[in-house]
PDB file of C-alpha atoms in Angstrom:
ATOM      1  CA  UNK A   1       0.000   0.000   0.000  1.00 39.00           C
ATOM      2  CA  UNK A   2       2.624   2.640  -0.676  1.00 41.00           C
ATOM      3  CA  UNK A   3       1.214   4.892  -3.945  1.00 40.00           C
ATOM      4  CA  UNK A   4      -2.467   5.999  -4.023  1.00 43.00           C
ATOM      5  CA  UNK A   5      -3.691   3.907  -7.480  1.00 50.00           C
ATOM      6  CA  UNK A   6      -2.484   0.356  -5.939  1.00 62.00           C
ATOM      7  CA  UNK A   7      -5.499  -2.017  -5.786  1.00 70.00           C
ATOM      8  CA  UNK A   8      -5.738  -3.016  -2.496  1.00 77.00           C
ATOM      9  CA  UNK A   9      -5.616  -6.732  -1.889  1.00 77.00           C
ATOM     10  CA  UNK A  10      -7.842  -9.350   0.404  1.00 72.00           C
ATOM     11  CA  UNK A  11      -5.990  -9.262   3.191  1.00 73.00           C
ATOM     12  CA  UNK A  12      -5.746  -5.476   3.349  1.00 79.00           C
ATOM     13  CA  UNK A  13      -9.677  -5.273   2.703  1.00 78.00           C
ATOM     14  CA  UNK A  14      -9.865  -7.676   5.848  1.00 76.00           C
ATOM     15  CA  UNK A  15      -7.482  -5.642   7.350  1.00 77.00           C
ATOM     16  CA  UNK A  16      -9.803  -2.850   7.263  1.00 79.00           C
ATOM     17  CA  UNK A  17     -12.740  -4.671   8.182  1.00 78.00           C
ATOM     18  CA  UNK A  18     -10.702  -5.164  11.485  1.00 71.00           C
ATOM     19  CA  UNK A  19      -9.499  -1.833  11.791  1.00 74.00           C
ATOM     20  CA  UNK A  20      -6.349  -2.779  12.129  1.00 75.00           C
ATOM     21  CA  UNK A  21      -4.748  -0.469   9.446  1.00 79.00           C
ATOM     22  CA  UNK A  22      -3.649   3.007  10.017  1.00 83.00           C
ATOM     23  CA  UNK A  23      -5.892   5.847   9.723  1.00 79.00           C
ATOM     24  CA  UNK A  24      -4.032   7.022   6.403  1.00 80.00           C
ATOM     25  CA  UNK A  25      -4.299   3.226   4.744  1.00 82.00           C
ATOM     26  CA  UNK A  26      -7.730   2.593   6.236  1.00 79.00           C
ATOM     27  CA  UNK A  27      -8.982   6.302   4.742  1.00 80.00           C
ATOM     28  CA  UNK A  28      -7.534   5.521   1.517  1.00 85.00           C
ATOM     29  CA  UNK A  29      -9.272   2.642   1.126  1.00 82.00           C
ATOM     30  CA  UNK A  30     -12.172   3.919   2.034  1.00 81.00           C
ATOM     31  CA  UNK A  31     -11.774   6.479  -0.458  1.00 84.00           C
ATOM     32  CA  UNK A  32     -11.277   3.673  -3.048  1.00 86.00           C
ATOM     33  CA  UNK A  33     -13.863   2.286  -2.057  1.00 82.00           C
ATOM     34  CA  UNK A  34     -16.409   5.328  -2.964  1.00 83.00           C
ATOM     35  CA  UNK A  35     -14.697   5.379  -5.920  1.00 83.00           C
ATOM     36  CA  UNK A  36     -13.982   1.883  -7.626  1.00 83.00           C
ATOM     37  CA  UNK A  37     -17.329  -0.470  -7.140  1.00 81.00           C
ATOM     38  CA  UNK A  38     -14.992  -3.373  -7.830  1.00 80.00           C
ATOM     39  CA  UNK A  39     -13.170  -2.606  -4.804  1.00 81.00           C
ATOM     40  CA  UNK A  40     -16.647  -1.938  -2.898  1.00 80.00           C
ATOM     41  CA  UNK A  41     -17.848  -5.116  -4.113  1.00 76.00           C
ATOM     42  CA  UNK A  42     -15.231  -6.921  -2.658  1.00 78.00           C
ATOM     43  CA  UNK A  43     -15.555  -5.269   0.825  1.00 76.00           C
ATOM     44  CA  UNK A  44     -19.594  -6.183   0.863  1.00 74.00           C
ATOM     45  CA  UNK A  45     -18.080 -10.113  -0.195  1.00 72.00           C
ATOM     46  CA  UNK A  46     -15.410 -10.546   2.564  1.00 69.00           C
ATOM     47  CA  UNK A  47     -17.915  -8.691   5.020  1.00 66.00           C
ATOM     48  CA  UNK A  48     -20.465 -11.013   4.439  1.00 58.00           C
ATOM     49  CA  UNK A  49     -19.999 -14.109   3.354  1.00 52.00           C
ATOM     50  CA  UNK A  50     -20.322 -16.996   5.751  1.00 46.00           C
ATOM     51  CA  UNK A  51     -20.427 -20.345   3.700  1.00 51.00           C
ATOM     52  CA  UNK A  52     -19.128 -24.241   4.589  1.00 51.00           C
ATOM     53  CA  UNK A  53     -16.210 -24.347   1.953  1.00 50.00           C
ATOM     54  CA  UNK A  54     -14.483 -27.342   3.955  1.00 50.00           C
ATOM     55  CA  UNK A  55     -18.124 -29.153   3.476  1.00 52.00           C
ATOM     56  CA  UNK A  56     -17.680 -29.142  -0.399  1.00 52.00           C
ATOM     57  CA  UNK A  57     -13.984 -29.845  -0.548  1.00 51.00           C
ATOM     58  CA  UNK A  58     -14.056 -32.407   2.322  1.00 53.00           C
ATOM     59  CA  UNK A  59     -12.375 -35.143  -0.090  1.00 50.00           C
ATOM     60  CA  UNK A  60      -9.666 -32.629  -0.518  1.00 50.00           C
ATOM     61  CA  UNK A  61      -8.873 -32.374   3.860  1.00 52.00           C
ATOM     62  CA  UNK A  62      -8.602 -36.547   3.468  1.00 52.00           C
ATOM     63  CA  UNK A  63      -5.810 -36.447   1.949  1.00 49.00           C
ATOM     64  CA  UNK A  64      -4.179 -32.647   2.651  1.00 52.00           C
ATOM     65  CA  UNK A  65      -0.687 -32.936   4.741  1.00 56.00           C
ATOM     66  CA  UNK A  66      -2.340 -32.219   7.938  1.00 56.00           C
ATOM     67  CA  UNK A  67       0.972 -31.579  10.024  1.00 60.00           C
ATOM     68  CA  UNK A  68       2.891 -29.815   7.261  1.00 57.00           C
ATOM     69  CA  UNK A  69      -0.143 -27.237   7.719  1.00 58.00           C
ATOM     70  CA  UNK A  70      -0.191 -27.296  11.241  1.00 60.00           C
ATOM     71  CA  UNK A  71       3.201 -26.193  11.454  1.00 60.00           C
ATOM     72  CA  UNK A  72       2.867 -23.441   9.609  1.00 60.00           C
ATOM     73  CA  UNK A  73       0.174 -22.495  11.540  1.00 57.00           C
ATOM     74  CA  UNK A  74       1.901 -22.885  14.369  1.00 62.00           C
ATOM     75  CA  UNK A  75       4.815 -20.162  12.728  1.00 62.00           C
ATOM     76  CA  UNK A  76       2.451 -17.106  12.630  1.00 55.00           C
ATOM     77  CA  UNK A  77       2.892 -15.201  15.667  1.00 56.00           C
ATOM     78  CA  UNK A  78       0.170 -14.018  18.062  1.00 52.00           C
ATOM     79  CA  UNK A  79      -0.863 -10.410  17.743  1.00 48.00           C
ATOM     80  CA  UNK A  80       0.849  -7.770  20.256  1.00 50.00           C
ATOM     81  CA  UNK A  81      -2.831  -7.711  21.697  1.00 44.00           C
ATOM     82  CA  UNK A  82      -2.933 -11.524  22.853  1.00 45.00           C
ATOM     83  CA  UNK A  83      -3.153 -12.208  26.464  1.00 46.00           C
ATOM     84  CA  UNK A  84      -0.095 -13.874  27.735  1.00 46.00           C
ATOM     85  CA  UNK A  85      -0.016 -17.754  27.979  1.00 47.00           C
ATOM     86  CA  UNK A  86      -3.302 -18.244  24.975  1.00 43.00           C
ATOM     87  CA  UNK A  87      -2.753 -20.748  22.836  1.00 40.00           C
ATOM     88  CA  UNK A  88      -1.703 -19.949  19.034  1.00 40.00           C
ATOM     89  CA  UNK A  89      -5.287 -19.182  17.240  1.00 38.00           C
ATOM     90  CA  UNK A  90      -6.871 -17.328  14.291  1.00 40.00           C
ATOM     91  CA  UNK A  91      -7.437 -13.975  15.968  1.00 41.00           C
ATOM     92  CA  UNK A  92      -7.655 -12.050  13.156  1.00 46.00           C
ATOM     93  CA  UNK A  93      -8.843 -12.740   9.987  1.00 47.00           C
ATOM     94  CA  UNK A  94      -5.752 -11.188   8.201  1.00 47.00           C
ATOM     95  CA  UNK A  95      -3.844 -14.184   9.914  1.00 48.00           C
ATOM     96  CA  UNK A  96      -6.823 -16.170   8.661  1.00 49.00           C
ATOM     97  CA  UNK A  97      -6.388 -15.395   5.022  1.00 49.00           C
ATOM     98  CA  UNK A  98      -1.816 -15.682   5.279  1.00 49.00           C
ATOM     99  CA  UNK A  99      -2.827 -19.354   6.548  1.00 48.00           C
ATOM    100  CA  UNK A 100      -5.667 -19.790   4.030  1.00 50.00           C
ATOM    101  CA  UNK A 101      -3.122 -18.977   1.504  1.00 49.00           C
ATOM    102  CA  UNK A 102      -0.612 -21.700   2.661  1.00 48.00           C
ATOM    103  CA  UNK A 103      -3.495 -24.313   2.901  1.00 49.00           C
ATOM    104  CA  UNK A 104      -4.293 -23.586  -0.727  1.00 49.00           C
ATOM    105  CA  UNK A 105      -0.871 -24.153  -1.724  1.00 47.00           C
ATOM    106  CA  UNK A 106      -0.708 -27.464  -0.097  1.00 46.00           C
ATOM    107  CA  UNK A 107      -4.177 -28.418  -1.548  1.00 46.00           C
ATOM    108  CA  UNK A 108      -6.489 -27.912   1.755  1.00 39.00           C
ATOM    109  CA  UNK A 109      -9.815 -26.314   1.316  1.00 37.00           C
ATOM    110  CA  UNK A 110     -10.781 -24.417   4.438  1.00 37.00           C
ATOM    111  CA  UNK A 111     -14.064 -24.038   6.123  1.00 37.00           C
ATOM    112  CA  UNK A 112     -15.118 -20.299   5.318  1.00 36.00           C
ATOM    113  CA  UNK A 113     -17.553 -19.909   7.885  1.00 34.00           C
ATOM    114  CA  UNK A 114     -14.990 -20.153  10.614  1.00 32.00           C
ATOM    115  CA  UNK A 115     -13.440 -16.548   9.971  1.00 29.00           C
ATOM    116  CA  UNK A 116     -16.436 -14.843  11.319  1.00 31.00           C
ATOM    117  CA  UNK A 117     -16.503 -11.987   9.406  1.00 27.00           C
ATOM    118  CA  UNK A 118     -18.878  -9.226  10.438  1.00 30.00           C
ATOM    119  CA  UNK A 119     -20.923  -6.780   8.576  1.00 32.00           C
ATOM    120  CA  UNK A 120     -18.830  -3.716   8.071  1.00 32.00           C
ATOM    121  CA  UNK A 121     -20.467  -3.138   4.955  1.00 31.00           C
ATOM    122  CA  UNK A 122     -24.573  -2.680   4.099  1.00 33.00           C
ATOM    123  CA  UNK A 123     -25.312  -4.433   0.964  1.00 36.00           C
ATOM    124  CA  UNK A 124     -26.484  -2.721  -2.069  1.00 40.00           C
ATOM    125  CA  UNK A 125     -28.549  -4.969  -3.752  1.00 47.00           C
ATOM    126  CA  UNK A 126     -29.529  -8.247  -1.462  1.00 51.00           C
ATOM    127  CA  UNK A 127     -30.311  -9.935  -4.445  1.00 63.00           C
ATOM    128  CA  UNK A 128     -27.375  -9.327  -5.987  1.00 80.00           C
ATOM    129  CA  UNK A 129     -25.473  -9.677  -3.145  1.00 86.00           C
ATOM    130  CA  UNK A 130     -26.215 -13.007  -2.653  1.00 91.00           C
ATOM    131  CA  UNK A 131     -25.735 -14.301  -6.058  1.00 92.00           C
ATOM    132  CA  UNK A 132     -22.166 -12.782  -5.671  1.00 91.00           C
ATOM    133  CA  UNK A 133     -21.454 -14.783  -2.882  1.00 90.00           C
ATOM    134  CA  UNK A 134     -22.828 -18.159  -4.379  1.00 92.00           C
ATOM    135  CA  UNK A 135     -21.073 -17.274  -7.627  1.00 92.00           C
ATOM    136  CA  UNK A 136     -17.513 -17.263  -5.571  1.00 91.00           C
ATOM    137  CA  UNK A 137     -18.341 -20.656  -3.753  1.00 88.00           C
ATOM    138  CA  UNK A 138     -19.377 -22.459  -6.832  1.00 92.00           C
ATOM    139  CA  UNK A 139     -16.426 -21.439  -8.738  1.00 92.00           C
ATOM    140  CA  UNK A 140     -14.232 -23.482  -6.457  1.00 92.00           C
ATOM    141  CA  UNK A 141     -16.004 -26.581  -7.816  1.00 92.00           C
ATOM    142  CA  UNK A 142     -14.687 -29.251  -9.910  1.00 93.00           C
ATOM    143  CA  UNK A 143     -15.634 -32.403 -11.446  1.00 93.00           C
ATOM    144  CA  UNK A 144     -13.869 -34.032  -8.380  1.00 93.00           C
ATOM    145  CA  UNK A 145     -15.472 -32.043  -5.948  1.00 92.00           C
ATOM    146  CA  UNK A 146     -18.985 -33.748  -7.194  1.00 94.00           C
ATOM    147  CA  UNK A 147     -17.573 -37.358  -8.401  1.00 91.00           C
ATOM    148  CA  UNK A 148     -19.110 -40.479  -6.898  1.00 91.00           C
ATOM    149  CA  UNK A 149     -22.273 -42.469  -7.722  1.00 93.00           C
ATOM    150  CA  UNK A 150     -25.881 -40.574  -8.110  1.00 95.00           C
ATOM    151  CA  UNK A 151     -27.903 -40.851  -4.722  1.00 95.00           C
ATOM    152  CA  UNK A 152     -30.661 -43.074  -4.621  1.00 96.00           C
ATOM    153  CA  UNK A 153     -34.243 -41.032  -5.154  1.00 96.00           C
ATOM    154  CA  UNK A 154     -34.636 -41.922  -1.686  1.00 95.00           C
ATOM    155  CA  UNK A 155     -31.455 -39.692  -0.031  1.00 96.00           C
ATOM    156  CA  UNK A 156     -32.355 -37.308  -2.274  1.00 96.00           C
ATOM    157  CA  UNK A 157     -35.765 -37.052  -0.865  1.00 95.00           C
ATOM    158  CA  UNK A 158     -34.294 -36.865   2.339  1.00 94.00           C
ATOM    159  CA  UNK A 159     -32.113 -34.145   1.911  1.00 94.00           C
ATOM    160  CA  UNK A 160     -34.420 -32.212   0.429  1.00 94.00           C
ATOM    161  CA  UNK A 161     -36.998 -32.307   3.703  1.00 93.00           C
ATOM    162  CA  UNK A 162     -34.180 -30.291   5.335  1.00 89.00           C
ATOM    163  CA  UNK A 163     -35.441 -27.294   3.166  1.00 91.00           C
ATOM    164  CA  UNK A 164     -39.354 -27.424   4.489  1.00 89.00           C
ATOM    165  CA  UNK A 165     -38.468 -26.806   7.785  1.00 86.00           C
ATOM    166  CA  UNK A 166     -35.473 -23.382   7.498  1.00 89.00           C
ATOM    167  CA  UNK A 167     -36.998 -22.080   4.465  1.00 90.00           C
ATOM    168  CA  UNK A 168     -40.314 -23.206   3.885  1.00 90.00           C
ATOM    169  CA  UNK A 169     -40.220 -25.374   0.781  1.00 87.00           C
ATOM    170  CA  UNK A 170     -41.472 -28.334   0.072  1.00 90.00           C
ATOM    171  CA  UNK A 171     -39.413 -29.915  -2.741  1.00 93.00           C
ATOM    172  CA  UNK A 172     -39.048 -33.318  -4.309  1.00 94.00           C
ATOM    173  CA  UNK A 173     -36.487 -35.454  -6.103  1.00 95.00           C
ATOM    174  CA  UNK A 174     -39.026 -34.863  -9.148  1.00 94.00           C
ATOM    175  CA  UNK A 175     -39.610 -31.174  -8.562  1.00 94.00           C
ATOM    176  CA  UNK A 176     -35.819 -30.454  -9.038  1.00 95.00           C
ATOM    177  CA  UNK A 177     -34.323 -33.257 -11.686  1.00 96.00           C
ATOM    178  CA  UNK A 178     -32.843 -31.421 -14.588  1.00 96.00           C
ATOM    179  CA  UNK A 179     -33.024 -33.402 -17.898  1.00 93.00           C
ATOM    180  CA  UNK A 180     -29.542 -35.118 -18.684  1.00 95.00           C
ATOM    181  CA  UNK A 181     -27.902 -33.717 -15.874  1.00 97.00           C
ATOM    182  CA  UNK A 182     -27.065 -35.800 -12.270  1.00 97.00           C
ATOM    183  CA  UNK A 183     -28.586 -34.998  -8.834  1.00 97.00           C
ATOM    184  CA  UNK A 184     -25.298 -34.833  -6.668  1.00 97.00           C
ATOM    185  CA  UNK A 185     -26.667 -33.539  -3.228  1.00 96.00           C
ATOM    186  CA  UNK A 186     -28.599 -30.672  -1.271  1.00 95.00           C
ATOM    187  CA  UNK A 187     -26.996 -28.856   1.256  1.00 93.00           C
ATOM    188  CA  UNK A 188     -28.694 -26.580   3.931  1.00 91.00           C
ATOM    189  CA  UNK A 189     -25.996 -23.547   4.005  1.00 92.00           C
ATOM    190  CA  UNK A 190     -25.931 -20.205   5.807  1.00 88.00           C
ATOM    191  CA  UNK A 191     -25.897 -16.813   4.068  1.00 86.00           C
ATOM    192  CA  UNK A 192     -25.627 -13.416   6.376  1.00 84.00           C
ATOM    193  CA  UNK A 193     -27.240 -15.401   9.245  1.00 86.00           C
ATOM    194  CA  UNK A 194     -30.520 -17.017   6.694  1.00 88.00           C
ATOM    195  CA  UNK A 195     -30.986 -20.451   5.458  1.00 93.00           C
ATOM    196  CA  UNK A 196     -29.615 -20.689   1.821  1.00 94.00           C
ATOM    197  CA  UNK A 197     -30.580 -24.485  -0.165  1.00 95.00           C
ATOM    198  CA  UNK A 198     -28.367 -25.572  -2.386  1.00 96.00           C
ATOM    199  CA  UNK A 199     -28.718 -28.847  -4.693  1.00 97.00           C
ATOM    200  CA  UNK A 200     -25.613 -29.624  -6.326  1.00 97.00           C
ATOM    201  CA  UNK A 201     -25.714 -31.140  -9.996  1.00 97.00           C
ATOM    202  CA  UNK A 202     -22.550 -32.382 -12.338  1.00 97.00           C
ATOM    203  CA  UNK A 203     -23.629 -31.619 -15.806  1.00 97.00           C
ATOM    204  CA  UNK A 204     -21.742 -34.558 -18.214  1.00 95.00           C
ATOM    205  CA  UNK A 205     -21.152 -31.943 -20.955  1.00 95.00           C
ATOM    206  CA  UNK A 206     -19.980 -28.886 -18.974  1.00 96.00           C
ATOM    207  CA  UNK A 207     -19.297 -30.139 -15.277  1.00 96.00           C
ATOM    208  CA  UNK A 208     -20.721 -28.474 -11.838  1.00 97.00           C
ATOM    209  CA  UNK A 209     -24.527 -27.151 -11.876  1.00 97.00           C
ATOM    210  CA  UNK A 210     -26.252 -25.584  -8.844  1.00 97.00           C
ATOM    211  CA  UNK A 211     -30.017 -24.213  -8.110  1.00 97.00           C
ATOM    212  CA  UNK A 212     -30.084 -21.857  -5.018  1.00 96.00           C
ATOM    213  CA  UNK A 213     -32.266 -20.604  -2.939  1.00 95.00           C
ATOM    214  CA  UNK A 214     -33.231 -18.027  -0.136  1.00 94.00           C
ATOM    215  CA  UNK A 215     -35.918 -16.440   1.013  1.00 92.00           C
ATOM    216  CA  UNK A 216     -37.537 -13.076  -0.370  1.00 90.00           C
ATOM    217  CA  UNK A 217     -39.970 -10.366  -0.012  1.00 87.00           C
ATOM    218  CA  UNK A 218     -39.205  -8.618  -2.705  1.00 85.00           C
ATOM    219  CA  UNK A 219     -42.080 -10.368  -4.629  1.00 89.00           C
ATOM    220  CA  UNK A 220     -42.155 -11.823  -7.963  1.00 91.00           C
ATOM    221  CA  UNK A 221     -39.678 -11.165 -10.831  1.00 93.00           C
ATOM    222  CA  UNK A 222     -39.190 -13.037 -14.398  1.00 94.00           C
ATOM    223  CA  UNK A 223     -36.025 -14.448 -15.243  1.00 94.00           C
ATOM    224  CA  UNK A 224     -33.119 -12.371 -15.749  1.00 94.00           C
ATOM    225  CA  UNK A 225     -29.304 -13.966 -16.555  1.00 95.00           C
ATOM    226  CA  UNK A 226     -26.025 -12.717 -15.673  1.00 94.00           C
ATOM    227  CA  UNK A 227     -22.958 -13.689 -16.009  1.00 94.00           C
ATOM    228  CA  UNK A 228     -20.215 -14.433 -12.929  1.00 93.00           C
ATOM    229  CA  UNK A 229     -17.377 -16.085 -12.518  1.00 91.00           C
ATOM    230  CA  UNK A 230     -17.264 -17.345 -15.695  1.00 93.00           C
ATOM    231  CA  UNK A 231     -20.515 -19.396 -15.350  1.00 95.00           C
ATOM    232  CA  UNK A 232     -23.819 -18.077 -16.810  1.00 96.00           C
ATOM    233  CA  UNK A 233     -26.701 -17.641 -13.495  1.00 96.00           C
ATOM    234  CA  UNK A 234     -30.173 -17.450 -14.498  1.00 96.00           C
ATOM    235  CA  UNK A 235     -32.439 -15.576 -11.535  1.00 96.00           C
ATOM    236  CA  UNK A 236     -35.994 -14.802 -10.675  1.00 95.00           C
ATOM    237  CA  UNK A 237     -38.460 -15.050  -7.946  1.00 93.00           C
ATOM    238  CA  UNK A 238     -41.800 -15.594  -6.819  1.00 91.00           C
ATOM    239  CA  UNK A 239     -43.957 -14.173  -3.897  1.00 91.00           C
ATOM    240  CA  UNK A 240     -41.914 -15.913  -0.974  1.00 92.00           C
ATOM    241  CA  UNK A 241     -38.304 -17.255  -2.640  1.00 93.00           C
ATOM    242  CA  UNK A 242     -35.397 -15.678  -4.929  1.00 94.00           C
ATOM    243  CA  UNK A 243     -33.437 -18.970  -6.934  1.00 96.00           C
ATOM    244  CA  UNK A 244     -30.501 -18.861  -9.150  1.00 96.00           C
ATOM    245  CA  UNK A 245     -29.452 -21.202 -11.723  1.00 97.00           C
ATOM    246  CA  UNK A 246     -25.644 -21.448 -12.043  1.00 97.00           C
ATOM    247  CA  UNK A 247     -23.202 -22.898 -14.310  1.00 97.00           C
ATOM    248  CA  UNK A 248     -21.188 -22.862 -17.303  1.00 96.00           C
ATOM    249  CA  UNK A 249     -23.856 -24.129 -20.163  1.00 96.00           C
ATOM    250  CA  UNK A 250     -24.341 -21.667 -22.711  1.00 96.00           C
ATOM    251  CA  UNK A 251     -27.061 -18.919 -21.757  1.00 96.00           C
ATOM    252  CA  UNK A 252     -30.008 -20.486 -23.764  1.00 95.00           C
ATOM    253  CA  UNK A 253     -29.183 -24.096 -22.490  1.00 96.00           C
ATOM    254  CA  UNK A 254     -29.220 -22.651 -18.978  1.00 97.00           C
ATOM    255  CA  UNK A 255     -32.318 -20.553 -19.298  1.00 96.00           C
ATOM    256  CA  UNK A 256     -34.418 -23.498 -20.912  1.00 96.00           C
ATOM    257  CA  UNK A 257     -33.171 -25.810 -17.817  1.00 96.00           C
ATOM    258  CA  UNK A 258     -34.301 -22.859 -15.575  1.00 96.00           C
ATOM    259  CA  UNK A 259     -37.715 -22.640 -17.140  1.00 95.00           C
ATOM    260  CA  UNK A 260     -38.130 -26.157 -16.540  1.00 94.00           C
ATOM    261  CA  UNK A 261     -37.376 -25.826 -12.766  1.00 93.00           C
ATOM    262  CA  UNK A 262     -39.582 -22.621 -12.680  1.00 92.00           C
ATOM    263  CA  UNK A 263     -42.276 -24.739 -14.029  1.00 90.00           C
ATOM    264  CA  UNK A 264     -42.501 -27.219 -11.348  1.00 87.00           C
ATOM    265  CA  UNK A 265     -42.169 -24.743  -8.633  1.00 79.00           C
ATOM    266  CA  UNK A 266     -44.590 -21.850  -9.694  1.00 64.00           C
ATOM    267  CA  UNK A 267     -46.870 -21.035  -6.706  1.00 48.00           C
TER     268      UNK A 267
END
């Protein structure tokens, strides 16, 4: 951070989320902030996000060199601020992201949720916002990350009757099958302290799929697409949800499959 036009990076934005920078770094990222909506984009992500990465890459922790990591842990010093005699720990989440960095490296995918980050920053656009977030997550997944054998209708079902009870939907094996494309799993996540569904898919033809959803007031809106990360999203909403469509078929491909889905859920 020594000239005015440098991009800050992730661990500075954390950094500031803490306020642990220096009134001149911490105003002149602010200041960027006003002024580049990349860079306030980023600041609403790493203030809000709060999903189970380690849950999708759990193959990956099987076989990650679990004490080569801990030891380089166990290398970053405790803050000034510590009290004498605590053991090492992630106090800050500028630590978080220097170890995050190493466990990447070594081929460790870390549970996101533990670095707590707070709200420092009022989202724009919830909708939006949210979509963002999912968008980063997904983007992380591989082929790998979803390989292994279709679950019977059966698990599926069961998974799904997590959903009724956090977000109010109802939803079965039938209600979200996309044509050609494999059922992986559905996952009860967390985003900004609400239930967010997820149902995972691997696509044979262009690889991970995935239909989201959260609850919404904002009422009814047609579908709209996007594109993030690389991977086309398809959105809309009725009177009580918002869903998104994500993945990396073409646009038309991904809005038909979306109309499908739309189809069997319309209320």
């Amino acid at each position: 951070m020594n000239t005015r036009d440098t991009i800050p990076s992730d661990e500075d934005l954390t950094a500031f989320i803490d306020g642990e920078l220096t009134a001149e770094e911490a105003a002149r990222i602010e200041t960027l902030a006003n002024e580049d909506e990349a860079v306030a984009e980023r600041l609403e992500f790493l203030s809000h996000a709060s999903l189970p990465f380690a849950q999708a890459f759990a193959p990956l922790l099987s076989e990650a060199p679990r004490e080569k990591l801990e030891k380089m842990l166990a290398a970053i010093p405790a803050p000034a601020s510590a009290k004498s005699g605590s053991p090492p720990a992630f106090a800050t989440r500028r630590r978080f992201l220097g170890a995050l960095a190493a466990a990447l490296v070594a081929g460790i995918a870390i549970d996101r949720a533990v670095i707590g980050i707070g709200r420092g920053f009022s989202a724009k656009d919830e909708n939006s916002e949210w979509r963002a977030v999912v968008a980063d997550y997904i983007s992380l997944y591989t082929r790998e990350t979803l390989a292994g054998p279709v679950p019977a209708t059966d698990v599926q079902a069961a998974q799904l009757d997590a959903f009724d009870e956090k977000l109010g939907l109802s939803l079965s094996p039938e209600a979200v099958a996309l044509p050609g494309i494999d059922f992986k799993r559905a996952l009860l996540l967390q985003y900004d302290g609400k239930p967010l569904a997820q149902i995972a898919y691997l696509d044979p033809e262009t690889g991970p799929m995935a239909l989201c959803i959260v609850r919404s007031d904002g009422g009814p809106k047609p579908p709209d697409l996007e594109s993030r990360k690389g991977m086309n999203v398809v959105y809309w909403s009725n009177a009580t949800h918002a869903f998104m469509l994500i993945g990396r078929a073409a646009p038309d491909r991904m809005a038909t499959i979306a109309d499908g889905v739309r189809g069997r859920m319309a209320v």
